[in-house]
JSON list of C-alpha atoms in Angstrom, two decimals:
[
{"chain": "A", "resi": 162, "resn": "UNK", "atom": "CA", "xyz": [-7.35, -28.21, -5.63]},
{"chain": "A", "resi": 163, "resn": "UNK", "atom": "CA", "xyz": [-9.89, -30.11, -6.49]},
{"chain": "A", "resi": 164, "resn": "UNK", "atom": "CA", "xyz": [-13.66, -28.42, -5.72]},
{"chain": "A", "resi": 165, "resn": "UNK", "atom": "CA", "xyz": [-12.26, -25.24, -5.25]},
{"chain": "A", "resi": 166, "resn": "UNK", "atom": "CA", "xyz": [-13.83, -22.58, -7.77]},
{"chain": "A", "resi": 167, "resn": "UNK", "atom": "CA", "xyz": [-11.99, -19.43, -7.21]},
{"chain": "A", "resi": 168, "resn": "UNK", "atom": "CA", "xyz": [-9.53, -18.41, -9.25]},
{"chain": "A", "resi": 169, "resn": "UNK", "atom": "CA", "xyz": [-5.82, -18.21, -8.56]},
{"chain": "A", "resi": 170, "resn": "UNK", "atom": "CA", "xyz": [-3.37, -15.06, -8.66]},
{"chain": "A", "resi": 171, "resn": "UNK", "atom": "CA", "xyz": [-2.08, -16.25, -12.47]},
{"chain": "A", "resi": 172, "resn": "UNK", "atom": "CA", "xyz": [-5.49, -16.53, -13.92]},
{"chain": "A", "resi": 173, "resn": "UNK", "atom": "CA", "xyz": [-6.82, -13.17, -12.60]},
{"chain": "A", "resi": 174, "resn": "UNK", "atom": "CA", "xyz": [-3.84, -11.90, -14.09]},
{"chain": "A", "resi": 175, "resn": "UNK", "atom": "CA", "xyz": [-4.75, -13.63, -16.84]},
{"chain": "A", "resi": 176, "resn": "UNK", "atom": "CA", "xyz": [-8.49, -12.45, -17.01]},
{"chain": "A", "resi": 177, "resn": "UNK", "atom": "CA", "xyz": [-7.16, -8.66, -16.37]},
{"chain": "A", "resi": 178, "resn": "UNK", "atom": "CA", "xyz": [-4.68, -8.51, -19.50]},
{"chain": "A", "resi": 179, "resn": "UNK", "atom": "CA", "xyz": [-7.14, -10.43, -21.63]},
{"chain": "A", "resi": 180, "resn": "UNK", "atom": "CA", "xyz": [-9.97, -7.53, -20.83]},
{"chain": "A", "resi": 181, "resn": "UNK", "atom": "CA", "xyz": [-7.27, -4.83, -21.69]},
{"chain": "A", "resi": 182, "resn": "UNK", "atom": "CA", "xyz": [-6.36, -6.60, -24.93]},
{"chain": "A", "resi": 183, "resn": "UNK", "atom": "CA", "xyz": [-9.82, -6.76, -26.15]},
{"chain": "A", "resi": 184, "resn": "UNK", "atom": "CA", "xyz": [-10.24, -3.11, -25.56]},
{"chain": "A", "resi": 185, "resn": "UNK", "atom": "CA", "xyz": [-10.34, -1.17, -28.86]},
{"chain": "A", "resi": 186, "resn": "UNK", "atom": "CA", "xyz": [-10.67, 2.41, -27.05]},
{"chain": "A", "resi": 187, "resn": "UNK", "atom": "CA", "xyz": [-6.65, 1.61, -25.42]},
{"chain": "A", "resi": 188, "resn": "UNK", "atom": "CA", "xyz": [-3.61, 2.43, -27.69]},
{"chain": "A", "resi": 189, "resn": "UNK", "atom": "CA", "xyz": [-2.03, -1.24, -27.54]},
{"chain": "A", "resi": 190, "resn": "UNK", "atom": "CA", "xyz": [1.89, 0.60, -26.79]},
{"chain": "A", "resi": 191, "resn": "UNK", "atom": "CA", "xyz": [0.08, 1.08, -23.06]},
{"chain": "A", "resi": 192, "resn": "UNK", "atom": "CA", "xyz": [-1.64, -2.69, -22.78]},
{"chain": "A", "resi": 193, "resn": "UNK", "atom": "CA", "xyz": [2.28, -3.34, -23.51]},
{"chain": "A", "resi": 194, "resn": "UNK", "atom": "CA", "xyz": [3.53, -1.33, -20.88]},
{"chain": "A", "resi": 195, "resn": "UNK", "atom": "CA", "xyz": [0.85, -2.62, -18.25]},
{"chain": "A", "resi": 196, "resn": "UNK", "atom": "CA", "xyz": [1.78, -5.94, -19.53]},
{"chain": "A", "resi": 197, "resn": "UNK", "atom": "CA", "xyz": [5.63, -5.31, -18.78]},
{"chain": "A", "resi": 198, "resn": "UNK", "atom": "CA", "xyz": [4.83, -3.50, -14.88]},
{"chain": "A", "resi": 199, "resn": "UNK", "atom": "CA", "xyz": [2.74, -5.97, -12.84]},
{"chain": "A", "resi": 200, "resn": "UNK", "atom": "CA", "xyz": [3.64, -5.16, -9.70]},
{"chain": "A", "resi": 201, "resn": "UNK", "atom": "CA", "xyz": [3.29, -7.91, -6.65]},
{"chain": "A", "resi": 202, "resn": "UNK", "atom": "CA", "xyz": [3.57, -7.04, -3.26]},
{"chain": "A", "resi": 203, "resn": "UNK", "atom": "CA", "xyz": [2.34, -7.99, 0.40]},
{"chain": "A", "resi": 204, "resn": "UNK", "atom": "CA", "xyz": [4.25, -10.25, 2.59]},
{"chain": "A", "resi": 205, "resn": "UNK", "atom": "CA", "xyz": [2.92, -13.44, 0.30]},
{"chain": "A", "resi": 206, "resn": "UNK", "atom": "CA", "xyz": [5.03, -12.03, -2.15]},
{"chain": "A", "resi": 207, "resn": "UNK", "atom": "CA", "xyz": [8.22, -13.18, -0.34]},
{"chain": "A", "resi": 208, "resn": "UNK", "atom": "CA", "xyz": [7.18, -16.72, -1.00]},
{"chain": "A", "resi": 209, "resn": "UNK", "atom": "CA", "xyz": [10.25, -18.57, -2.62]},
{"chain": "A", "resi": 210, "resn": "UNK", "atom": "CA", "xyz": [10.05, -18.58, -6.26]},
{"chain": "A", "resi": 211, "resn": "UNK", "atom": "CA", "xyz": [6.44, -16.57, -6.61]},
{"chain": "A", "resi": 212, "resn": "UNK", "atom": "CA", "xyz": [7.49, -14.04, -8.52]},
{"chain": "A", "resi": 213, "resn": "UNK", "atom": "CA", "xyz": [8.93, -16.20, -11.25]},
{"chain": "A", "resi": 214, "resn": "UNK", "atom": "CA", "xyz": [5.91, -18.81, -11.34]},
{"chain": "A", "resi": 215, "resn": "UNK", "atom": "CA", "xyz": [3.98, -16.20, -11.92]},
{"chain": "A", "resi": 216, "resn": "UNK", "atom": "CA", "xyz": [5.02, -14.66, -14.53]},
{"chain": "A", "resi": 217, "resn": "UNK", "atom": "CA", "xyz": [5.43, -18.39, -16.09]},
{"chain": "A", "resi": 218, "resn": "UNK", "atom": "CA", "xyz": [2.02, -19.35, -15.44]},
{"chain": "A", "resi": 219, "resn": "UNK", "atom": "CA", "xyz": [0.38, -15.56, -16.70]},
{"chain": "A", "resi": 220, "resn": "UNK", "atom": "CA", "xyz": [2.71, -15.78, -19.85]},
{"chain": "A", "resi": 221, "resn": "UNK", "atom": "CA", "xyz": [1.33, -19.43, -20.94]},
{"chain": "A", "resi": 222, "resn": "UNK", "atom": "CA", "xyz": [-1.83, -18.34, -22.24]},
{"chain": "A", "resi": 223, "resn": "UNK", "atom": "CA", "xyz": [-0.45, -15.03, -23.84]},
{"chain": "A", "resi": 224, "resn": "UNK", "atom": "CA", "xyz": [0.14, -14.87, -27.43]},
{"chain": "A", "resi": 225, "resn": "UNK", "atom": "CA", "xyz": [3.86, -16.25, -28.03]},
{"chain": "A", "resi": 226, "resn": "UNK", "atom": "CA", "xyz": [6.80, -13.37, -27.70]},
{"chain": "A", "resi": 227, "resn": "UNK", "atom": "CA", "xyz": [4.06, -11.46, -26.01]},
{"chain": "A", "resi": 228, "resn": "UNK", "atom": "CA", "xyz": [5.77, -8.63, -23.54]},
{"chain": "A", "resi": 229, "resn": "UNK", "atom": "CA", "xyz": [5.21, -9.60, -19.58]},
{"chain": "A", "resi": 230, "resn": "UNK", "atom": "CA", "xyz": [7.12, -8.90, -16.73]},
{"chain": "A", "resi": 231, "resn": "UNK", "atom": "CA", "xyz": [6.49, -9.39, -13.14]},
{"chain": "A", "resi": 232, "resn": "UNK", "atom": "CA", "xyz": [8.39, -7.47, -10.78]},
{"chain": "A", "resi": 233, "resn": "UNK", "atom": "CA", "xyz": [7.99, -7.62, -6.36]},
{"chain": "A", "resi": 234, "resn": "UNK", "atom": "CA", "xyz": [7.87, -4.21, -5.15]},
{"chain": "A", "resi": 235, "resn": "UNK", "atom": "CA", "xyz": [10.90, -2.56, -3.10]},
{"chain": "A", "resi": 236, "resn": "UNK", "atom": "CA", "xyz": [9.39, -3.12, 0.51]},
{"chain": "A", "resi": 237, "resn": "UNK", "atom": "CA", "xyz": [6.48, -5.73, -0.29]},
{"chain": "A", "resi": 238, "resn": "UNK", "atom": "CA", "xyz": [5.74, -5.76, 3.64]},
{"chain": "A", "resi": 239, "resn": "UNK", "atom": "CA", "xyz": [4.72, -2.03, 3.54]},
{"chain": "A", "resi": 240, "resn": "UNK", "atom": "CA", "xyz": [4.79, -0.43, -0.02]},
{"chain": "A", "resi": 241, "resn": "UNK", "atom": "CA", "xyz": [0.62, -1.27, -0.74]},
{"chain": "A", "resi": 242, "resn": "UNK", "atom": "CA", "xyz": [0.03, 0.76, 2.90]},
{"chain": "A", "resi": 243, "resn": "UNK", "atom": "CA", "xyz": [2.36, 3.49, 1.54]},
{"chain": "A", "resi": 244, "resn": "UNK", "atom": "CA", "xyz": [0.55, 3.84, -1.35]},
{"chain": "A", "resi": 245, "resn": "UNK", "atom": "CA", "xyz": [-2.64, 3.49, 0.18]},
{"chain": "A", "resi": 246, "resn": "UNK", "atom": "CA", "xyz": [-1.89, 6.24, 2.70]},
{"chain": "A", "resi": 247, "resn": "UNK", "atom": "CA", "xyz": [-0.79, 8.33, 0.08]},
{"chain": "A", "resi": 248, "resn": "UNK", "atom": "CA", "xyz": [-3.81, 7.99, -2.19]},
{"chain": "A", "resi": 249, "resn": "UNK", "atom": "CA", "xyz": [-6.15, 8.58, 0.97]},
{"chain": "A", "resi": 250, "resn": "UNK", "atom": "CA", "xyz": [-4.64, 11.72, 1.59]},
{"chain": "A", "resi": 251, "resn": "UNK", "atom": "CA", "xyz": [-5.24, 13.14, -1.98]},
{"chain": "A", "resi": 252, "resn": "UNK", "atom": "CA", "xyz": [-8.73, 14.90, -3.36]},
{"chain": "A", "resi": 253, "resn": "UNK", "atom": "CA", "xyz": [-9.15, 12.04, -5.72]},
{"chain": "A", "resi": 254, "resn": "UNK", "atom": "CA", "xyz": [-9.58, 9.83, -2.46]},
{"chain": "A", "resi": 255, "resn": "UNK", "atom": "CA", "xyz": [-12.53, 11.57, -1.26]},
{"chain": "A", "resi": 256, "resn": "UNK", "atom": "CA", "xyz": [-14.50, 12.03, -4.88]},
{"chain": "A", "resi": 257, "resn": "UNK", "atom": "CA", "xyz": [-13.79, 8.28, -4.80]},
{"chain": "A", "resi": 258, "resn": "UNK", "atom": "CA", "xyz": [-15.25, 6.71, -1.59]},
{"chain": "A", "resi": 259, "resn": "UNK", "atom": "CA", "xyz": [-18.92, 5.94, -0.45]},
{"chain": "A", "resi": 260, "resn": "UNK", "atom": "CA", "xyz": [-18.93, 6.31, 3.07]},
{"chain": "A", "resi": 261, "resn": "UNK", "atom": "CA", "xyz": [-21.22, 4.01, 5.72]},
{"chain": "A", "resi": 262, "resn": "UNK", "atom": "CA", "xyz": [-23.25, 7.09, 6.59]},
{"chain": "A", "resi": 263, "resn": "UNK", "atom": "CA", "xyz": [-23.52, 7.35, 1.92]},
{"chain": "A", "resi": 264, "resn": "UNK", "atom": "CA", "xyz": [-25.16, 3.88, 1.84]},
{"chain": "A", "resi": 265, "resn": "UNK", "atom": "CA", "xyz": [-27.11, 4.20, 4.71]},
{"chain": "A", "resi": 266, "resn": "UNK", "atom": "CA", "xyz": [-28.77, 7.65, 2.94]},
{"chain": "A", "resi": 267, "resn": "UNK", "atom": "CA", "xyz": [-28.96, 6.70, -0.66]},
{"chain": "A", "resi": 268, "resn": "UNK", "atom": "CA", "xyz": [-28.46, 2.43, -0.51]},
{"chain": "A", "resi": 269, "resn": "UNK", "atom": "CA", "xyz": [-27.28, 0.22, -3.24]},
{"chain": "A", "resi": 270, "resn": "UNK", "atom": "CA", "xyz": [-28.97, 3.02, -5.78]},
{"chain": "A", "resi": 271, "resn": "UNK", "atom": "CA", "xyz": [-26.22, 5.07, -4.08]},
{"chain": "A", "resi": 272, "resn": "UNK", "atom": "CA", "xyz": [-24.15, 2.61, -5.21]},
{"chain": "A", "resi": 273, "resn": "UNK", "atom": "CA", "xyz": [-24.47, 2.28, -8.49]},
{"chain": "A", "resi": 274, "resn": "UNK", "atom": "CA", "xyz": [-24.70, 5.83, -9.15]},
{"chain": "A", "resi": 275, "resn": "UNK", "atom": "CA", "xyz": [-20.78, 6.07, -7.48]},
{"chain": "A", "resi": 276, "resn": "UNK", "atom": "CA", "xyz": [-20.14, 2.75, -10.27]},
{"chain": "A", "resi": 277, "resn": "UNK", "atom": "CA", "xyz": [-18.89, 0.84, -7.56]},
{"chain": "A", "resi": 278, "resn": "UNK", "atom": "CA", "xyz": [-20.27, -2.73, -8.74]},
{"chain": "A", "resi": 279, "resn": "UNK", "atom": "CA", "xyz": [-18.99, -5.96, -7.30]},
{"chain": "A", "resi": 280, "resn": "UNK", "atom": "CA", "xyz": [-18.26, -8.68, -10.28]},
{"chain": "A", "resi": 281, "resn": "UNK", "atom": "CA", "xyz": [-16.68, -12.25, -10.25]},
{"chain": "A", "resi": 282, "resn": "UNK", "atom": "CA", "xyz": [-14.59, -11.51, -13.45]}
]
């Protein structure tokens, strides 16, 4: 749409498997097989014809016969919140969050030190 500046679901696809291709430190047979898995799901991903146009519109700026594949999850309606709900429940979850009570104590310093940084792209 015109004066819109966000970007749309294909292009921050797009953005994500660029940064993983231009990472020397990742062996490229993984960038392939996050390249091949990207998962959609929430209840927009029951739109007619989504999946498909997305992986159209991700694959037109990938190199040609580059591997992609986009794929709707099983339940799309609940699958994130089960996998939310399982991740909260294990120890990584709470080495992982900043709590309200965190930032009020240590700030955006607290912030930072937890590398939890905001960014457009």
């Amino acid at each position: 749409m015109v004066g819109v500046d966000q970007a749309g679901l294909d292009e921050m696809a797009a953005i994500s498997l660029n940064r993983l291709s231009a990472r020397a430190d990742i062996d490229e047979s993984v960038k392939d097989r996050i390249a091949i898995s990207i998962l959609v799901t929430g209840g927009s991903s029951l739109f007619p014809g989504l999946v498909p146009r997305l992986e159209a519109l991700i694959r037109q700026p990938r190199p040609y016969l580059s591997p992609l594949k986009v794929v709707r999850a099983s339940d799309p309606v609940l699958d994130a919140w089960r996998g939310a709900a399982i991740y909260a429940d294990s120890r990584g979850f709470s080495l992982q969050t900043f709590s309200m009570q965190d930032y009020y104590e240590q700030g955006e310093a607290g912030l930072r030190r937890h590398n939890i940084v905001y960014s457009l792209y």
